[in-house]
């Protein structure tokens, strides 16, 4: 257990780099039409849900 220790910041940077690479591959395959139809459907549902969660909420106020 005396091996090299990776700092928290470095571990997060490594994880983000790997995630970004995976997203890039997914996006490239999606643009080329190489994703299975069921995977494409899942991605569209996730994107729709994410857009709905990011939509600004409008507060309704009574007319003055």
Coordinates of N, CA and C in Angstrom, one line a residue:
X1 N 0.8 -1.2 0.0 CA 0.0 0.0 0.0 C 0.9 1.3 0.0
X2 N 2.1 1.1 -0.3 CA 3.0 2.3 -0.3 C 3.2 2.8 -1.8
X3 N 2.3 2.5 -2.7 CA 2.4 2.9 -4.0 C 2.2 4.4 -4.2
X4 N 2.3 4.9 -5.4 CA 2.0 6.3 -5.6 C 0.6 6.6 -5.4
X5 N 0.3 7.8 -4.9 CA -1.0 8.2 -4.6 C -1.4 9.3 -5.6
X6 N -2.6 9.2 -6.2 CA -3.1 10.2 -7.1 C -3.9 11.2 -6.3
X7 N -3.7 12.4 -6.6 CA -4.4 13.5 -5.9 C -5.9 13.4 -6.3
X8 N -6.8 14.0 -5.5 CA -8.2 14.0 -5.8 C -8.4 14.8 -7.1
X9 N -7.7 15.9 -7.3 CA -7.9 16.7 -8.5 C -7.5 15.9 -9.7
X10 N -6.4 15.2 -9.6 CA -5.9 14.4 -10.8 C -6.8 13.3 -11.1
X11 N -7.4 12.6 -10.1 CA -8.3 11.6 -10.3 C -9.6 12.1 -11.0
X12 N -10.1 13.2 -10.6 CA -11.2 13.8 -11.2 C -10.9 14.2 -12.7
X13 N -9.7 14.8 -12.9 CA -9.3 15.1 -14.3 C -9.2 13.9 -15.2
X14 N -8.7 12.8 -14.6 CA -8.6 11.6 -15.4 C -10.0 11.0 -15.7
X15 N -10.9 11.1 -14.8 CA -12.2 10.5 -15.0 C -13.0 11.4 -16.0
X16 N -12.8 12.7 -15.9 CA -13.5 13.6 -16.9 C -12.9 13.4 -18.3
X17 N -11.6 13.1 -18.4 CA -11.0 12.9 -19.7 C -11.5 11.6 -20.3
X18 N -11.7 10.6 -19.5 CA -12.2 9.3 -20.0 C -13.7 9.5 -20.4
X19 N -14.5 10.2 -19.6 CA -15.9 10.4 -19.9 C -16.0 11.3 -21.2
X20 N -15.2 12.3 -21.3 CA -15.3 13.1 -22.5 C -14.9 12.3 -23.8
X21 N -14.0 11.4 -23.7 CA -13.6 10.6 -24.8 C -14.8 9.6 -25.2
X22 N -15.4 9.1 -24.2 CA -16.5 8.2 -24.4 C -17.7 8.9 -25.0
X23 N -18.0 10.1 -24.6 CA -19.0 11.0 -25.2 C -18.7 11.3 -26.6
X24 N -17.4 11.6 -26.9 CA -17.0 12.0 -28.2 C -17.3 10.8 -29.2
X25 N -16.9 9.6 -28.7 CA -17.1 8.4 -29.5 C -18.6 8.1 -29.8
X26 N -19.4 8.3 -28.7 CA -20.8 8.1 -28.8 C -21.4 9.1 -29.8
X27 N -21.0 10.4 -29.7 CA -21.5 11.4 -30.6 C -21.1 11.2 -32.1
X28 N -19.9 10.7 -32.2 CA -19.4 10.4 -33.6 C -20.2 9.2 -34.2
X29 N -20.4 8.2 -33.4 CA -21.2 7.0 -33.9 C -22.6 7.4 -34.2
X30 N -23.2 8.3 -33.3 CA -24.5 8.7 -33.5 C -24.7 9.5 -34.8
X31 N -23.7 10.4 -35.0 CA -23.8 11.3 -36.2 C -23.7 10.4 -37.5
X32 N -22.9 9.3 -37.4 CA -22.7 8.4 -38.5 C -23.9 7.4 -38.7
X33 N -24.8 7.4 -37.7 CA -26.0 6.5 -37.8 C -25.6 5.1 -37.4
X34 N -24.6 4.9 -36.6 CA -24.1 3.6 -36.2 C -24.7 3.1 -34.8
X35 N -25.6 3.9 -34.2 CA -26.2 3.4 -33.0 C -27.4 2.6 -33.2
X36 N -27.6 1.6 -32.4 CA -28.8 0.8 -32.5 C -30.1 1.7 -32.2
X37 N -31.2 1.4 -32.9 CA -32.4 2.2 -32.7 C -32.8 2.3 -31.3
X38 N -32.7 1.2 -30.5 CA -33.1 1.3 -29.1 C -32.2 2.3 -28.3
X39 N -30.9 2.3 -28.6 CA -30.0 3.2 -27.9 C -30.3 4.6 -28.3
X40 N -30.6 4.9 -29.6 CA -31.0 6.2 -30.1 C -32.2 6.7 -29.3
X41 N -33.2 5.8 -29.2 CA -34.4 6.2 -28.5 C -34.1 6.6 -27.0
X42 N -33.3 5.8 -26.3 CA -32.9 6.1 -25.0 C -32.2 7.5 -24.9
X43 N -31.3 7.7 -25.8 CA -30.6 9.0 -25.8 C -31.6 10.2 -26.0
X44 N -32.5 10.0 -26.9 CA -33.5 11.1 -27.2 C -34.4 11.3 -26.0
X45 N -34.8 10.3 -25.3 CA -35.5 10.5 -24.0 C -34.7 11.2 -23.0
X46 N -33.5 10.8 -22.8 CA -32.6 11.5 -21.8 C -32.4 12.9 -22.2
X47 N -32.2 13.2 -23.4 CA -32.0 14.6 -23.9 C -33.3 15.4 -23.6
X48 N -34.4 14.9 -23.9 CA -35.7 15.6 -23.7 C -35.9 15.8 -22.2
X49 N -35.6 14.8 -21.4 CA -35.7 15.0 -19.9 C -34.8 16.1 -19.4
X50 N -33.5 16.1 -19.9 CA -32.5 17.1 -19.5 C -33.0 18.5 -19.9
X51 N -33.5 18.6 -21.1 CA -34.0 19.9 -21.5 C -35.1 20.4 -20.6
X52 N -36.0 19.5 -20.3 CA -37.1 19.9 -19.4 C -36.7 20.3 -18.0
X53 N -35.6 19.7 -17.5 CA -35.1 20.0 -16.2 C -34.3 21.4 -16.3
X54 N -33.8 21.7 -17.4 CA -33.1 23.0 -17.5 C -33.9 24.2 -17.9
X55 N -35.2 23.9 -18.3 CA -36.1 25.0 -18.7 C -36.2 25.9 -17.5
X56 N -36.2 27.2 -17.8 CA -36.4 28.2 -16.7 C -37.8 28.1 -16.2
X57 N -37.9 28.2 -14.9 CA -39.2 28.2 -14.2 C -39.7 29.6 -14.2
X58 N -41.0 29.7 -14.5 CA -41.6 31.0 -14.5 C -42.5 31.1 -13.3
X59 N -42.3 32.2 -12.5 CA -43.2 32.4 -11.4 C -44.4 33.1 -11.8
X60 N -45.5 32.6 -11.4 CA -46.8 33.2 -11.7 C -47.2 34.2 -10.6
X61 N -47.4 35.4 -11.0 CA -47.8 36.4 -10.0 C -49.2 36.9 -10.3
X62 N -49.9 37.3 -9.3 CA -51.2 37.8 -9.5 C -51.1 39.2 -10.2
X63 N -52.0 39.5 -11.1 CA -51.9 40.9 -11.7 C -52.2 42.0 -10.7
X64 N -51.4 43.0 -10.8 CA -51.5 44.1 -9.8 C -52.6 45.0 -10.1

